[in-house]
mmCIF file of C-alpha atoms in Angstrom:
data_model
loop_
_atom_site.group_PDB
_atom_site.id
_atom_site.type_symbol
_atom_site.label_atom_id
_atom_site.label_comp_id
_atom_site.label_asym_id
_atom_site.label_seq_id
_atom_site.Cartn_x
_atom_site.Cartn_y
_atom_site.Cartn_z
ATOM 1 C CA MET A 784 17.012 -11.617 -19.787
ATOM 2 C CA GLN A 785 20.139 -9.955 -20.860
ATOM 3 C CA LEU A 786 19.708 -4.890 -20.426
ATOM 4 C CA PRO A 787 20.029 -2.894 -23.243
ATOM 5 C CA PRO A 788 23.561 -1.450 -23.365
ATOM 6 C CA LEU A 789 23.582 1.857 -21.213
ATOM 7 C CA THR A 790 23.869 5.200 -22.875
ATOM 8 C CA PRO A 791 26.998 7.770 -22.162
ATOM 9 C CA GLU A 792 24.327 10.109 -20.183
ATOM 10 C CA GLN A 793 22.517 6.882 -18.084
ATOM 11 C CA ALA A 794 26.254 5.975 -17.176
ATOM 12 C CA VAL A 795 26.254 9.282 -15.537
ATOM 13 C CA LYS A 796 25.121 9.216 -12.100
ATOM 14 C CA PRO A 797 23.311 12.145 -11.247
ATOM 15 C CA GLN A 798 24.675 13.925 -8.681
ATOM 16 C CA ARG A 799 23.150 13.624 -4.478
ATOM 17 C CA TYR A 800 20.684 10.469 -6.632
ATOM 18 C CA GLU A 801 20.508 8.839 -3.062
ATOM 19 C CA LEU A 802 19.761 11.321 -1.323
ATOM 20 C CA ARG A 803 17.897 12.747 -3.856
ATOM 21 C CA MET A 804 15.075 9.611 -3.899
ATOM 22 C CA SER A 805 15.531 9.406 -0.540
ATOM 23 C CA LEU A 806 13.770 13.090 0.170
ATOM 24 C CA LEU A 807 11.372 12.098 -2.532
ATOM 25 C CA PHE A 808 10.079 8.844 -0.924
ATOM 26 C CA ALA A 809 9.546 10.507 2.434
ATOM 27 C CA ALA A 810 7.946 12.992 0.832
ATOM 28 C CA MET A 811 5.732 10.637 -1.038
ATOM 29 C CA PHE A 812 5.084 8.905 2.761
ATOM 30 C CA LEU A 813 3.587 11.959 4.217
ATOM 31 C CA PRO A 814 -0.017 12.461 2.277
ATOM 32 C CA MET A 815 -0.223 8.528 2.776
ATOM 33 C CA GLY A 816 -0.011 8.908 6.368
ATOM 34 C CA ILE A 817 -2.535 10.526 6.861
ATOM 35 C CA HIS A 818 -5.196 9.999 4.202
ATOM 36 C CA LEU A 819 -5.037 5.913 5.735
ATOM 37 C CA PRO A 820 -6.268 6.690 8.430
ATOM 38 C CA TYR A 821 -7.410 10.041 9.362
ATOM 39 C CA PHE A 822 -9.454 9.869 5.494
ATOM 40 C CA PRO A 823 -12.160 8.243 7.197
ATOM 41 C CA LEU A 824 -12.891 9.867 10.317
ATOM 42 C CA TRP A 825 -13.602 13.408 8.198
ATOM 43 C CA LEU A 826 -15.191 11.766 6.026
ATOM 44 C CA ALA A 827 -17.507 10.697 9.245
ATOM 45 C CA ASP A 828 -17.108 14.350 10.248
ATOM 46 C CA ARG A 829 -18.301 16.022 7.315
ATOM 47 C CA GLY A 830 -21.576 13.413 8.484
ATOM 48 C CA PHE A 831 -21.690 10.806 5.560
ATOM 49 C CA THR A 832 -22.935 7.609 6.411
ATOM 50 C CA ALA A 833 -21.896 4.363 6.838
ATOM 51 C CA SER A 834 -22.828 3.200 2.855
ATOM 52 C CA GLU A 835 -20.938 6.408 2.288
ATOM 53 C CA VAL A 836 -17.285 6.648 2.827
ATOM 54 C CA ALA A 837 -17.393 2.770 2.124
ATOM 55 C CA LEU A 838 -18.083 4.490 -1.372
ATOM 56 C CA ILE A 839 -15.698 7.148 -1.423
ATOM 57 C CA LEU A 840 -12.957 4.566 0.100
ATOM 58 C CA SER A 841 -13.752 1.768 -2.767
ATOM 59 C CA MET A 842 -14.278 3.410 -5.856
ATOM 60 C CA PRO A 843 -10.734 5.233 -6.160
ATOM 61 C CA ILE A 844 -9.285 1.231 -5.926
ATOM 62 C CA PHE A 845 -10.769 0.393 -8.637
ATOM 63 C CA ALA A 846 -9.883 3.399 -10.890
ATOM 64 C CA ARG A 847 -6.488 3.115 -9.615
ATOM 65 C CA ILE A 848 -6.409 -0.961 -10.679
ATOM 66 C CA VAL A 849 -6.557 0.506 -13.931
ATOM 67 C CA ALA A 850 -4.537 4.591 -13.038
ATOM 68 C CA ALA A 851 -1.588 3.096 -12.141
ATOM 69 C CA PRO A 852 -0.547 0.199 -15.324
ATOM 70 C CA LEU A 853 -1.513 2.345 -17.271
ATOM 71 C CA ILE A 854 0.105 5.711 -16.687
ATOM 72 C CA THR A 855 3.667 3.728 -16.076
ATOM 73 C CA MET A 856 3.163 2.022 -19.104
ATOM 74 C CA LEU A 857 3.139 5.696 -20.309
ATOM 75 C CA ALA A 858 5.802 7.127 -18.143
ATOM 76 C CA ASP A 859 8.254 4.263 -19.351
ATOM 77 C CA ARG A 860 7.655 4.896 -22.468
ATOM 78 C CA ALA A 861 8.009 9.065 -22.266
ATOM 79 C CA PRO A 862 11.521 10.772 -23.217
ATOM 80 C CA GLU A 863 12.101 11.518 -19.364
ATOM 81 C CA ARG A 864 10.177 9.685 -15.953
ATOM 82 C CA ALA A 865 11.344 12.550 -13.293
ATOM 83 C CA ASN A 866 8.859 14.706 -15.589
ATOM 84 C CA VAL A 867 5.939 13.079 -15.648
ATOM 85 C CA LEU A 868 5.425 12.956 -12.020
ATOM 86 C CA ILE A 869 7.061 16.131 -11.874
ATOM 87 C CA GLY A 870 3.326 16.599 -13.719
ATOM 88 C CA LEU A 871 1.539 14.038 -11.203
ATOM 89 C CA ALA A 872 2.309 15.399 -8.289
ATOM 90 C CA MET A 873 1.981 19.371 -9.080
ATOM 91 C CA ALA A 874 -1.894 18.050 -10.150
ATOM 92 C CA ALA A 875 -2.428 15.245 -7.400
ATOM 93 C CA MET A 876 -1.842 18.878 -5.207
ATOM 94 C CA LEU A 877 -3.859 20.924 -7.449
ATOM 95 C CA PHE A 878 -7.016 18.190 -7.314
ATOM 96 C CA SER A 879 -6.290 17.507 -3.861
ATOM 97 C CA LEU A 880 -8.220 21.261 -3.180
ATOM 98 C CA GLY A 881 -11.450 20.366 -3.734
ATOM 99 C CA TYR A 882 -11.876 19.171 -0.802
ATOM 100 C CA PHE A 883 -11.971 22.339 0.950
ATOM 101 C CA LEU A 884 -15.582 23.160 -1.582
ATOM 102 C CA PRO A 885 -18.529 22.569 -0.324
ATOM 103 C CA GLY A 886 -20.202 19.175 -1.823
ATOM 104 C CA ASP A 887 -22.372 16.197 -0.692
ATOM 105 C CA ALA A 888 -21.242 12.789 -0.851
ATOM 106 C CA THR A 889 -21.241 12.410 -4.350
ATOM 107 C CA PHE A 890 -18.656 15.736 -4.809
ATOM 108 C CA VAL A 891 -16.694 14.061 -2.668
ATOM 109 C CA LEU A 892 -16.811 10.860 -4.050
ATOM 110 C CA VAL A 893 -15.955 12.542 -8.067
ATOM 111 C CA MET A 894 -12.678 15.141 -6.376
ATOM 112 C CA SER A 895 -10.774 11.298 -5.063
ATOM 113 C CA LEU A 896 -11.395 9.919 -7.872
ATOM 114 C CA VAL A 897 -10.111 12.526 -10.059
ATOM 115 C CA LEU A 898 -6.739 12.463 -7.350
ATOM 116 C CA ILE A 899 -6.224 9.114 -7.420
ATOM 117 C CA VAL A 900 -5.731 8.926 -11.300
ATOM 118 C CA VAL A 901 -2.954 11.713 -10.822
ATOM 119 C CA TRP A 902 -1.832 10.585 -6.805
ATOM 120 C CA SER A 903 -1.443 6.259 -7.675
ATOM 121 C CA PRO A 904 0.937 6.264 -9.710
ATOM 122 C CA HIS A 905 3.426 7.596 -7.660
ATOM 123 C CA GLY A 906 4.449 4.902 -6.061
ATOM 124 C CA PRO A 907 4.814 2.952 -9.378
ATOM 125 C CA LEU A 908 6.994 6.046 -10.989
ATOM 126 C CA ALA A 909 9.354 7.011 -7.818
ATOM 127 C CA ASP A 910 10.021 2.939 -7.850
ATOM 128 C CA SER A 911 10.802 2.654 -11.322
ATOM 129 C CA LEU A 912 13.412 5.997 -10.656
ATOM 130 C CA ALA A 913 15.400 4.293 -7.699
ATOM 131 C CA LEU A 914 15.872 0.309 -9.056
ATOM 132 C CA SER A 915 17.510 2.152 -12.564
ATOM 133 C CA GLY A 916 20.254 3.970 -10.129
ATOM 134 C CA VAL A 917 20.689 0.158 -8.664
ATOM 135 C CA ARG A 918 20.516 -1.070 -11.139
ATOM 136 C CA ARG A 919 23.015 1.053 -13.058
ATOM 137 C CA TYR A 920 25.015 2.275 -10.365
ATOM 138 C CA GLY A 921 24.564 -0.207 -7.656
ATOM 139 C CA ALA A 922 22.374 1.819 -5.049
ATOM 140 C CA ASP A 923 20.779 0.712 -2.287
ATOM 141 C CA TYR A 924 17.016 0.423 -2.550
ATOM 142 C CA SER A 925 15.854 -0.151 0.886
ATOM 143 C CA ARG A 926 18.253 2.861 2.337
ATOM 144 C CA MET A 927 16.200 4.557 -0.054
ATOM 145 C CA ARG A 928 12.886 3.383 0.930
ATOM 146 C CA ILE A 929 13.355 3.165 4.556
ATOM 147 C CA TRP A 930 12.529 6.936 4.700
ATOM 148 C CA GLY A 931 9.363 6.785 3.162
ATOM 149 C CA THR A 932 8.484 4.175 6.219
ATOM 150 C CA ILE A 933 9.854 7.043 8.376
ATOM 151 C CA SER A 934 8.590 10.015 7.114
ATOM 152 C CA PHE A 935 4.482 7.715 7.525
ATOM 153 C CA LEU A 936 5.487 7.167 11.321
ATOM 154 C CA ALA A 937 5.866 10.798 10.917
ATOM 155 C CA ALA A 938 2.176 11.225 9.328
ATOM 156 C CA ASN A 939 0.717 9.431 11.908
ATOM 157 C CA LEU A 940 2.221 10.574 14.732
ATOM 158 C CA ALA A 941 2.455 13.993 14.216
ATOM 159 C CA GLY A 942 -1.320 14.807 12.459
ATOM 160 C CA GLY A 943 -2.886 12.353 14.988
ATOM 161 C CA ALA A 944 -2.002 15.277 17.601
ATOM 162 C CA ILE A 945 -3.080 17.823 15.630
ATOM 163 C CA LEU A 946 -6.165 16.530 14.973
ATOM 164 C CA GLU A 947 -6.540 15.539 18.451
ATOM 165 C CA ARG A 948 -6.268 19.161 18.702
ATOM 166 C CA TYR A 949 -8.156 21.542 16.388
ATOM 167 C CA GLY A 950 -10.634 18.446 14.837
ATOM 168 C CA PRO A 951 -11.555 16.141 12.003
ATOM 169 C CA GLY A 952 -12.060 18.948 9.601
ATOM 170 C CA LEU A 953 -7.330 19.641 9.012
ATOM 171 C CA VAL A 954 -7.522 16.468 6.952
ATOM 172 C CA PRO A 955 -7.992 18.334 3.992
ATOM 173 C CA ALA A 956 -5.868 21.118 4.933
ATOM 174 C CA LEU A 957 -2.576 18.192 6.402
ATOM 175 C CA LEU A 958 -3.421 16.547 2.639
ATOM 176 C CA THR A 959 -3.033 19.235 0.300
ATOM 177 C CA GLY A 960 0.376 19.889 2.648
ATOM 178 C CA GLY A 961 1.263 16.891 1.843
ATOM 179 C CA LEU A 962 1.130 16.768 -2.269
ATOM 180 C CA ALA A 963 2.693 19.892 -1.790
ATOM 181 C CA CYS A 964 5.991 18.889 -0.388
ATOM 182 C CA MET A 965 5.297 16.577 -2.518
ATOM 183 C CA ALA A 966 5.085 18.641 -5.599
ATOM 184 C CA MET A 967 8.300 20.982 -4.281
ATOM 185 C CA ILE A 968 10.444 17.742 -3.619
ATOM 186 C CA SER A 969 9.514 15.746 -7.291
ATOM 187 C CA LEU A 970 10.583 19.152 -8.542
ATOM 188 C CA LEU A 971 14.371 16.897 -7.323
ATOM 189 C CA SER A 972 14.284 13.525 -8.961
ATOM 190 C CA PRO A 973 16.863 12.732 -10.570
ATOM 191 C CA ARG A 974 16.398 12.365 -14.715
ATOM 192 C CA LEU A 975 17.282 8.616 -15.973
ATOM 193 C CA GLY A 976 15.784 8.785 -19.421
ATOM 194 C CA ARG A 977 13.581 6.089 -20.117
ATOM 195 C CA PRO A 978 14.368 2.697 -18.606
ATOM 196 C CA ARG A 979 15.862 -0.163 -19.791
ATOM 197 C CA LYS A 980 13.648 -2.270 -18.167
ATOM 198 C CA ALA A 981 10.007 -1.669 -17.579
ATOM 199 C CA SER A 982 8.087 -0.804 -14.704
ATOM 200 C CA GLN A 983 6.827 -4.038 -12.791
ATOM 201 C CA LEU A 984 2.881 -2.742 -13.866
ATOM 202 C CA SER A 985 3.471 -2.010 -16.913
ATOM 203 C CA ALA A 986 4.898 -4.705 -18.091
ATOM 204 C CA ALA A 987 2.180 -6.332 -17.378
ATOM 205 C CA ASP A 988 1.515 -8.609 -20.654
ATOM 206 C CA PHE A 989 -1.512 -10.806 -21.422
ATOM 207 C CA PRO A 990 0.039 -13.693 -22.936
ATOM 208 C CA GLY A 991 2.023 -13.824 -20.181
ATOM 209 C CA ALA A 992 -0.055 -13.675 -17.914
ATOM 210 C CA GLY A 993 -1.988 -16.666 -18.673
ATOM 211 C CA ARG A 994 1.490 -18.814 -18.996
ATOM 212 C CA VAL A 995 2.456 -17.237 -15.012
ATOM 213 C CA LEU A 996 -2.046 -18.052 -14.267
ATOM 214 C CA SER A 997 -1.674 -21.666 -15.792
ATOM 215 C CA ASP A 998 0.143 -22.665 -12.388
ATOM 216 C CA PRO A 999 -2.210 -24.071 -10.025
ATOM 217 C CA VAL A 1000 0.515 -23.248 -6.973
ATOM 218 C CA PHE A 1001 1.021 -19.347 -8.681
ATOM 219 C CA LEU A 1002 -3.047 -18.895 -8.675
ATOM 220 C CA ALA A 1003 -3.922 -20.364 -4.755
ATOM 221 C CA ILE A 1004 -1.146 -18.329 -3.691
ATOM 222 C CA VAL A 1005 -2.423 -14.945 -4.948
ATOM 223 C CA VAL A 1006 -5.329 -15.387 -4.726
ATOM 224 C CA GLY A 1007 -4.894 -16.265 -0.724
ATOM 225 C CA GLY A 1008 -3.302 -13.697 -1.188
ATOM 226 C CA ALA A 1009 -5.242 -11.325 -2.668
ATOM 227 C CA LEU A 1010 -8.138 -12.301 0.594
ATOM 228 C CA LEU A 1011 -6.057 -11.939 3.363
ATOM 229 C CA ILE A 1012 -5.024 -9.063 2.203
ATOM 230 C CA ALA A 1013 -8.883 -7.150 1.537
ATOM 231 C CA SER A 1014 -9.950 -8.460 4.949
ATOM 232 C CA HIS A 1015 -7.119 -5.430 6.054
ATOM 233 C CA GLY A 1016 -10.346 -3.576 4.780
ATOM 234 C CA TYR A 1017 -12.281 -3.162 7.057
ATOM 235 C CA LEU A 1018 -10.114 -1.983 9.887
ATOM 236 C CA TYR A 1019 -8.315 0.910 6.815
ATOM 237 C CA ALA A 1020 -12.166 2.055 6.378
ATOM 238 C CA PHE A 1021 -13.399 2.097 9.621
ATOM 239 C CA GLY A 1022 -10.642 1.500 12.141
ATOM 240 C CA SER A 1023 -10.459 4.906 13.993
ATOM 241 C CA ILE A 1024 -13.843 5.834 13.267
ATOM 242 C CA TYR A 1025 -14.266 2.938 15.894
ATOM 243 C CA TRP A 1026 -11.974 3.920 18.133
ATOM 244 C CA ARG A 1027 -13.218 7.560 17.974
ATOM 245 C CA SER A 1028 -16.526 6.203 19.211
ATOM 246 C CA LEU A 1029 -14.457 4.303 21.935
ATOM 247 C CA GLY A 1030 -13.881 7.271 23.231
ATOM 248 C CA ILE A 1031 -10.100 6.297 22.036
ATOM 249 C CA ALA A 1032 -8.233 10.052 21.112
ATOM 250 C CA ALA A 1033 -7.028 10.786 17.485
ATOM 251 C CA ASP A 1034 -2.754 11.276 18.834
ATOM 252 C CA THR A 1035 -3.988 8.055 20.317
ATOM 253 C CA ALA A 1036 -5.149 6.070 17.449
ATOM 254 C CA GLY A 1037 -1.885 7.775 14.760
ATOM 255 C CA VAL A 1038 -0.105 5.844 17.557
ATOM 256 C CA LEU A 1039 -2.078 2.347 17.230
ATOM 257 C CA TRP A 1040 -1.924 2.556 13.354
ATOM 258 C CA ALA A 1041 2.117 3.769 13.292
ATOM 259 C CA LEU A 1042 2.513 0.002 15.271
ATOM 260 C CA MET A 1043 1.366 -1.718 11.534
ATOM 261 C CA VAL A 1044 4.649 0.004 9.806
ATOM 262 C CA VAL A 1045 6.430 -0.491 13.159
ATOM 263 C CA ALA A 1046 5.545 -4.608 13.278
ATOM 264 C CA GLU A 1047 6.600 -4.756 9.343
ATOM 265 C CA VAL A 1048 9.635 -3.665 9.926
ATOM 266 C CA VAL A 1049 10.752 -5.723 11.973
ATOM 267 C CA VAL A 1050 9.389 -8.428 10.080
ATOM 268 C CA PHE A 1051 11.130 -7.804 6.676
ATOM 269 C CA PHE A 1052 14.171 -7.021 8.921
ATOM 270 C CA PHE A 1053 13.752 -10.812 10.511
ATOM 271 C CA PHE A 1054 12.160 -12.212 7.774
ATOM 272 C CA ARG A 1055 15.500 -13.953 5.980
ATOM 273 C CA ARG A 1056 16.437 -15.521 9.561
ATOM 274 C CA HIS A 1057 13.746 -16.633 10.812
ATOM 275 C CA PHE A 1058 11.021 -17.314 8.011
ATOM 276 C CA GLY A 1059 13.544 -17.501 4.803
ATOM 277 C CA HIS A 1060 13.298 -20.985 4.909
ATOM 278 C CA LEU A 1061 9.698 -21.492 4.895
ATOM 279 C CA SER A 1062 8.478 -21.980 1.794
ATOM 280 C CA PRO A 1063 6.185 -19.750 -0.005
ATOM 281 C CA ALA A 1064 3.088 -21.344 0.574
ATOM 282 C CA ALA A 1065 3.947 -21.886 4.104
ATOM 283 C CA ILE A 1066 4.650 -18.377 4.567
ATOM 284 C CA LEU A 1067 0.851 -17.619 3.595
ATOM 285 C CA CYS A 1068 -0.403 -19.899 6.394
ATOM 286 C CA VAL A 1069 1.723 -18.271 9.106
ATOM 287 C CA SER A 1070 1.098 -15.060 7.317
ATOM 288 C CA ALA A 1071 -3.150 -15.929 7.234
ATOM 289 C CA ALA A 1072 -2.686 -17.325 10.941
ATOM 290 C CA ALA A 1073 -1.735 -14.267 12.507
ATOM 291 C CA GLY A 1074 -5.165 -12.470 10.480
ATOM 292 C CA LEU A 1075 -7.458 -15.202 11.552
ATOM 293 C CA ILE A 1076 -6.413 -14.485 15.749
ATOM 294 C CA ARG A 1077 -6.458 -11.083 14.348
ATOM 295 C CA TRP A 1078 -10.346 -10.591 13.075
ATOM 296 C CA SER A 1079 -11.448 -12.485 16.069
ATOM 297 C CA ALA A 1080 -10.269 -10.467 18.834
ATOM 298 C CA MET A 1081 -10.221 -7.608 17.518
ATOM 299 C CA PRO A 1082 -14.512 -6.956 18.861
ATOM 300 C CA PHE A 1083 -13.296 -8.423 22.156
ATOM 301 C CA VAL A 1084 -10.799 -6.348 23.132
ATOM 302 C CA TRP A 1085 -12.209 -3.324 24.365
ATOM 303 C CA THR A 1086 -15.350 -5.184 25.918
ATOM 304 C CA LEU A 1087 -12.085 -7.792 27.685
ATOM 305 C CA GLY A 1088 -11.559 -4.331 29.029
ATOM 306 C CA LEU A 1089 -7.784 -5.192 27.562
ATOM 307 C CA GLY A 1090 -7.916 -1.315 26.189
ATOM 308 C CA LEU A 1091 -5.287 -0.194 24.783
ATOM 309 C CA ALA A 1092 -2.724 -2.552 24.812
ATOM 310 C CA GLY A 1093 -5.304 -5.606 23.609
ATOM 311 C CA PHE A 1094 -5.255 -2.727 20.259
ATOM 312 C CA ALA A 1095 -1.783 -2.727 20.539
ATOM 313 C CA ALA A 1096 -0.912 -6.268 20.184
ATOM 314 C CA THR A 1097 -3.299 -6.751 17.327
ATOM 315 C CA GLN A 1098 -1.556 -4.163 15.234
ATOM 316 C CA ALA A 1099 1.558 -5.493 15.969
ATOM 317 C CA LEU A 1100 0.189 -8.401 14.119
ATOM 318 C CA HIS A 1101 0.168 -6.401 11.274
ATOM 319 C CA GLY A 1102 3.834 -6.994 10.864
ATOM 320 C CA LEU A 1103 2.613 -11.217 10.431
ATOM 321 C CA SER A 1104 -1.348 -10.169 8.197
ATOM 322 C CA THR A 1105 0.712 -7.889 5.734
ATOM 323 C CA GLY A 1106 4.281 -7.785 5.374
ATOM 324 C CA LEU A 1107 4.403 -11.293 5.620
ATOM 325 C CA ALA A 1108 2.544 -12.036 3.300
ATOM 326 C CA MET A 1109 3.987 -9.321 0.851
ATOM 327 C CA LEU A 1110 7.425 -11.401 1.696
ATOM 328 C CA GLY A 1111 5.857 -14.802 0.192
ATOM 329 C CA LEU A 1112 4.373 -13.757 -2.867
ATOM 330 C CA GLN A 1113 7.839 -11.416 -4.154
ATOM 331 C CA LYS A 1114 9.777 -14.969 -2.668
ATOM 332 C CA MET A 1115 7.532 -17.180 -4.856
ATOM 333 C CA ILE A 1116 7.697 -15.258 -7.964
ATOM 334 C CA ALA A 1117 11.089 -13.973 -7.907
ATOM 335 C CA GLN A 1118 11.245 -18.356 -7.749
ATOM 336 C CA SER A 1119 9.021 -20.143 -9.922
ATOM 337 C CA VAL A 1120 7.698 -16.913 -12.743
ATOM 338 C CA PRO A 1121 10.697 -16.727 -14.934
ATOM 339 C CA GLU A 1122 12.051 -12.274 -15.718
ATOM 340 C CA GLU A 1123 10.408 -12.470 -19.003
ATOM 341 C CA ARG A 1124 7.279 -12.772 -16.679
ATOM 342 C CA THR A 1125 8.463 -11.265 -13.682
ATOM 343 C CA GLY A 1126 5.939 -8.469 -14.981
ATOM 344 C CA ALA A 1127 2.837 -10.549 -15.369
ATOM 345 C CA ALA A 1128 3.248 -12.322 -12.375
ATOM 346 C CA GLN A 1129 3.835 -8.847 -10.846
ATOM 347 C CA GLY A 1130 0.336 -6.998 -12.166
ATOM 348 C CA ILE A 1131 -2.092 -9.625 -11.396
ATOM 349 C CA ALA A 1132 -0.626 -9.640 -8.061
ATOM 350 C CA PHE A 1133 -0.815 -6.269 -8.415
ATOM 351 C CA ALA A 1134 -4.660 -6.823 -9.673
ATOM 352 C CA ALA A 1135 -6.107 -9.475 -6.867
ATOM 353 C CA ASN A 1136 -4.776 -7.416 -4.361
ATOM 354 C CA SER A 1137 -6.338 -3.980 -5.160
ATOM 355 C CA THR A 1138 -9.364 -5.081 -6.544
ATOM 356 C CA GLY A 1139 -10.470 -7.364 -3.150
ATOM 357 C CA MET A 1140 -9.234 -4.356 -1.205
ATOM 358 C CA ALA A 1141 -11.617 -2.723 -3.151
ATOM 359 C CA VAL A 1142 -14.980 -4.954 -2.998
ATOM 360 C CA VAL A 1143 -14.072 -5.944 1.127
ATOM 361 C CA THR A 1144 -14.241 -1.614 1.206
ATOM 362 C CA LEU A 1145 -17.495 -1.312 -0.522
ATOM 363 C CA GLY A 1146 -18.887 -3.905 1.079
ATOM 364 C CA SER A 1147 -18.200 -2.160 4.881
ATOM 365 C CA GLY A 1148 -19.984 0.569 4.721
ATOM 366 C CA PRO A 1149 -23.943 -1.451 5.356
ATOM 367 C CA LEU A 1150 -21.680 -4.296 7.196
ATOM 368 C CA PHE A 1151 -20.101 -1.282 10.115
ATOM 369 C CA ASP A 1152 -24.208 -0.135 10.199
ATOM 370 C CA ALA A 1153 -25.294 -3.464 11.127
ATOM 371 C CA LEU A 1154 -22.708 -5.267 12.762
ATOM 372 C CA GLY A 1155 -20.268 -2.306 14.382
ATOM 373 C CA ALA A 1156 -16.896 -4.483 16.111
ATOM 374 C CA ARG A 1157 -18.025 -7.431 15.119
ATOM 375 C CA GLY A 1158 -18.353 -7.052 12.285
ATOM 376 C CA PHE A 1159 -14.156 -7.303 11.866
ATOM 377 C CA LEU A 1160 -15.361 -11.087 13.203
ATOM 378 C CA VAL A 1161 -16.306 -11.093 8.719
ATOM 379 C CA MET A 1162 -12.888 -10.605 8.177
ATOM 380 C CA ALA A 1163 -11.874 -13.499 10.655
ATOM 381 C CA VAL A 1164 -14.004 -15.588 7.783
ATOM 382 C CA ILE A 1165 -11.965 -14.233 4.879
ATOM 383 C CA ALA A 1166 -8.558 -14.853 6.549
ATOM 384 C CA THR A 1167 -10.227 -18.387 6.698
ATOM 385 C CA ALA A 1168 -10.716 -18.802 3.021
ATOM 386 C CA ALA A 1169 -6.955 -17.658 2.553
ATOM 387 C CA PHE A 1170 -5.698 -20.107 5.036
ATOM 388 C CA ALA A 1171 -7.548 -22.863 3.147
ATOM 389 C CA LEU A 1172 -6.132 -21.937 0.054
ATOM 390 C CA ALA A 1173 -2.604 -21.733 1.571
ATOM 391 C CA LEU A 1174 -2.921 -25.265 2.733
ATOM 392 C CA VAL A 1175 -3.737 -26.128 -0.814
ATOM 393 C CA ALA A 1176 -0.775 -24.404 -2.232
ATOM 394 C CA LEU A 1177 1.260 -25.994 0.074
ATOM 395 C CA ARG A 1178 -0.375 -28.956 -0.119
ATOM 396 C CA LEU A 1179 0.023 -28.936 -4.017
ATOM 397 C CA GLU A 1180 3.949 -27.476 -4.118
ATOM 398 C CA ARG A 1181 4.848 -30.757 -2.265
ATOM 399 C CA ARG A 1182 3.212 -32.653 -4.980
ATOM 400 C CA GLY A 1183 5.012 -31.467 -7.136
ATOM 401 C CA ARG A 1184 8.442 -31.718 -5.440
#
């Protein structure tokens, strides 16, 4: 699909474009690096039950399925996407102050739902600004985006050290501080006007979705990948709480969370060399097998005396169980989905992954109450289902060839 020509204003590259986008990605991932590993700890510290923790974590994921594509679509139609991002960043900082107020689980849930509406579009909007720079000025996306990964790692490690000294009660302050940094840096967002090509999430259309869903290989890989990604919901919701129950310090837990990101970066770096020759279905097979091994091992690491080294090994599998699955999905879309239906394909994958994650996270509360660490075995069952679908996709691929 040919892009419309650049206007004279769009053809002018903003000053220090790459630096400003790098700072934006770095600021965007700071609060994420606090929220993912440590927000559940704060909820548990408030005295909420496992079911309440799961509810507070899962409901915003459901809301994100609607909020992120809708706001991204509106931002694509706005005269200036950067101004939308700035407004959302300011709103997220202000709404996060609600966590400082006293309230029960229902109040925290409402605050989380309001916050996710203005927080979840940050990623798609930043990606939209970055990809516009790639198309217009030949900017290198990976060199800008890598600073988000570095920032996430730094937040994991620094947040763990701070919370180990001062306790989980400081999580709201760290979260608001990260969102405040995002709000300030967002003022530097390059002004690029409307995109010449719609953002992936906002480009999803119902006719395109129907045509994409008619491909059984696509459907098997998307559903299998969604199941595999969803199997990580138990760890995201109760990993830090479980490690804390074993006496593992918050700063050590931060290192374990950081290992996941490092493992993903390693897989991204070596993907072309070691996995590039594999088909998308074969990639999902490898990824699901890694997930199955990971969740089957998690309940026995501590009881077998493997200690932190054992947990580090299971966390290192994240590069395969998540990073590889994401790359396989993108390879499948790039190879088999026409460009005019790419937005629909991305939208379907986003909805499937988010829905699966939300459902598993919601069920993780009762599961953790009932089984504790053995709940990871249920995640192994989900990963097994993902592996079975990957085998189905592999067979369909070979039959198609």
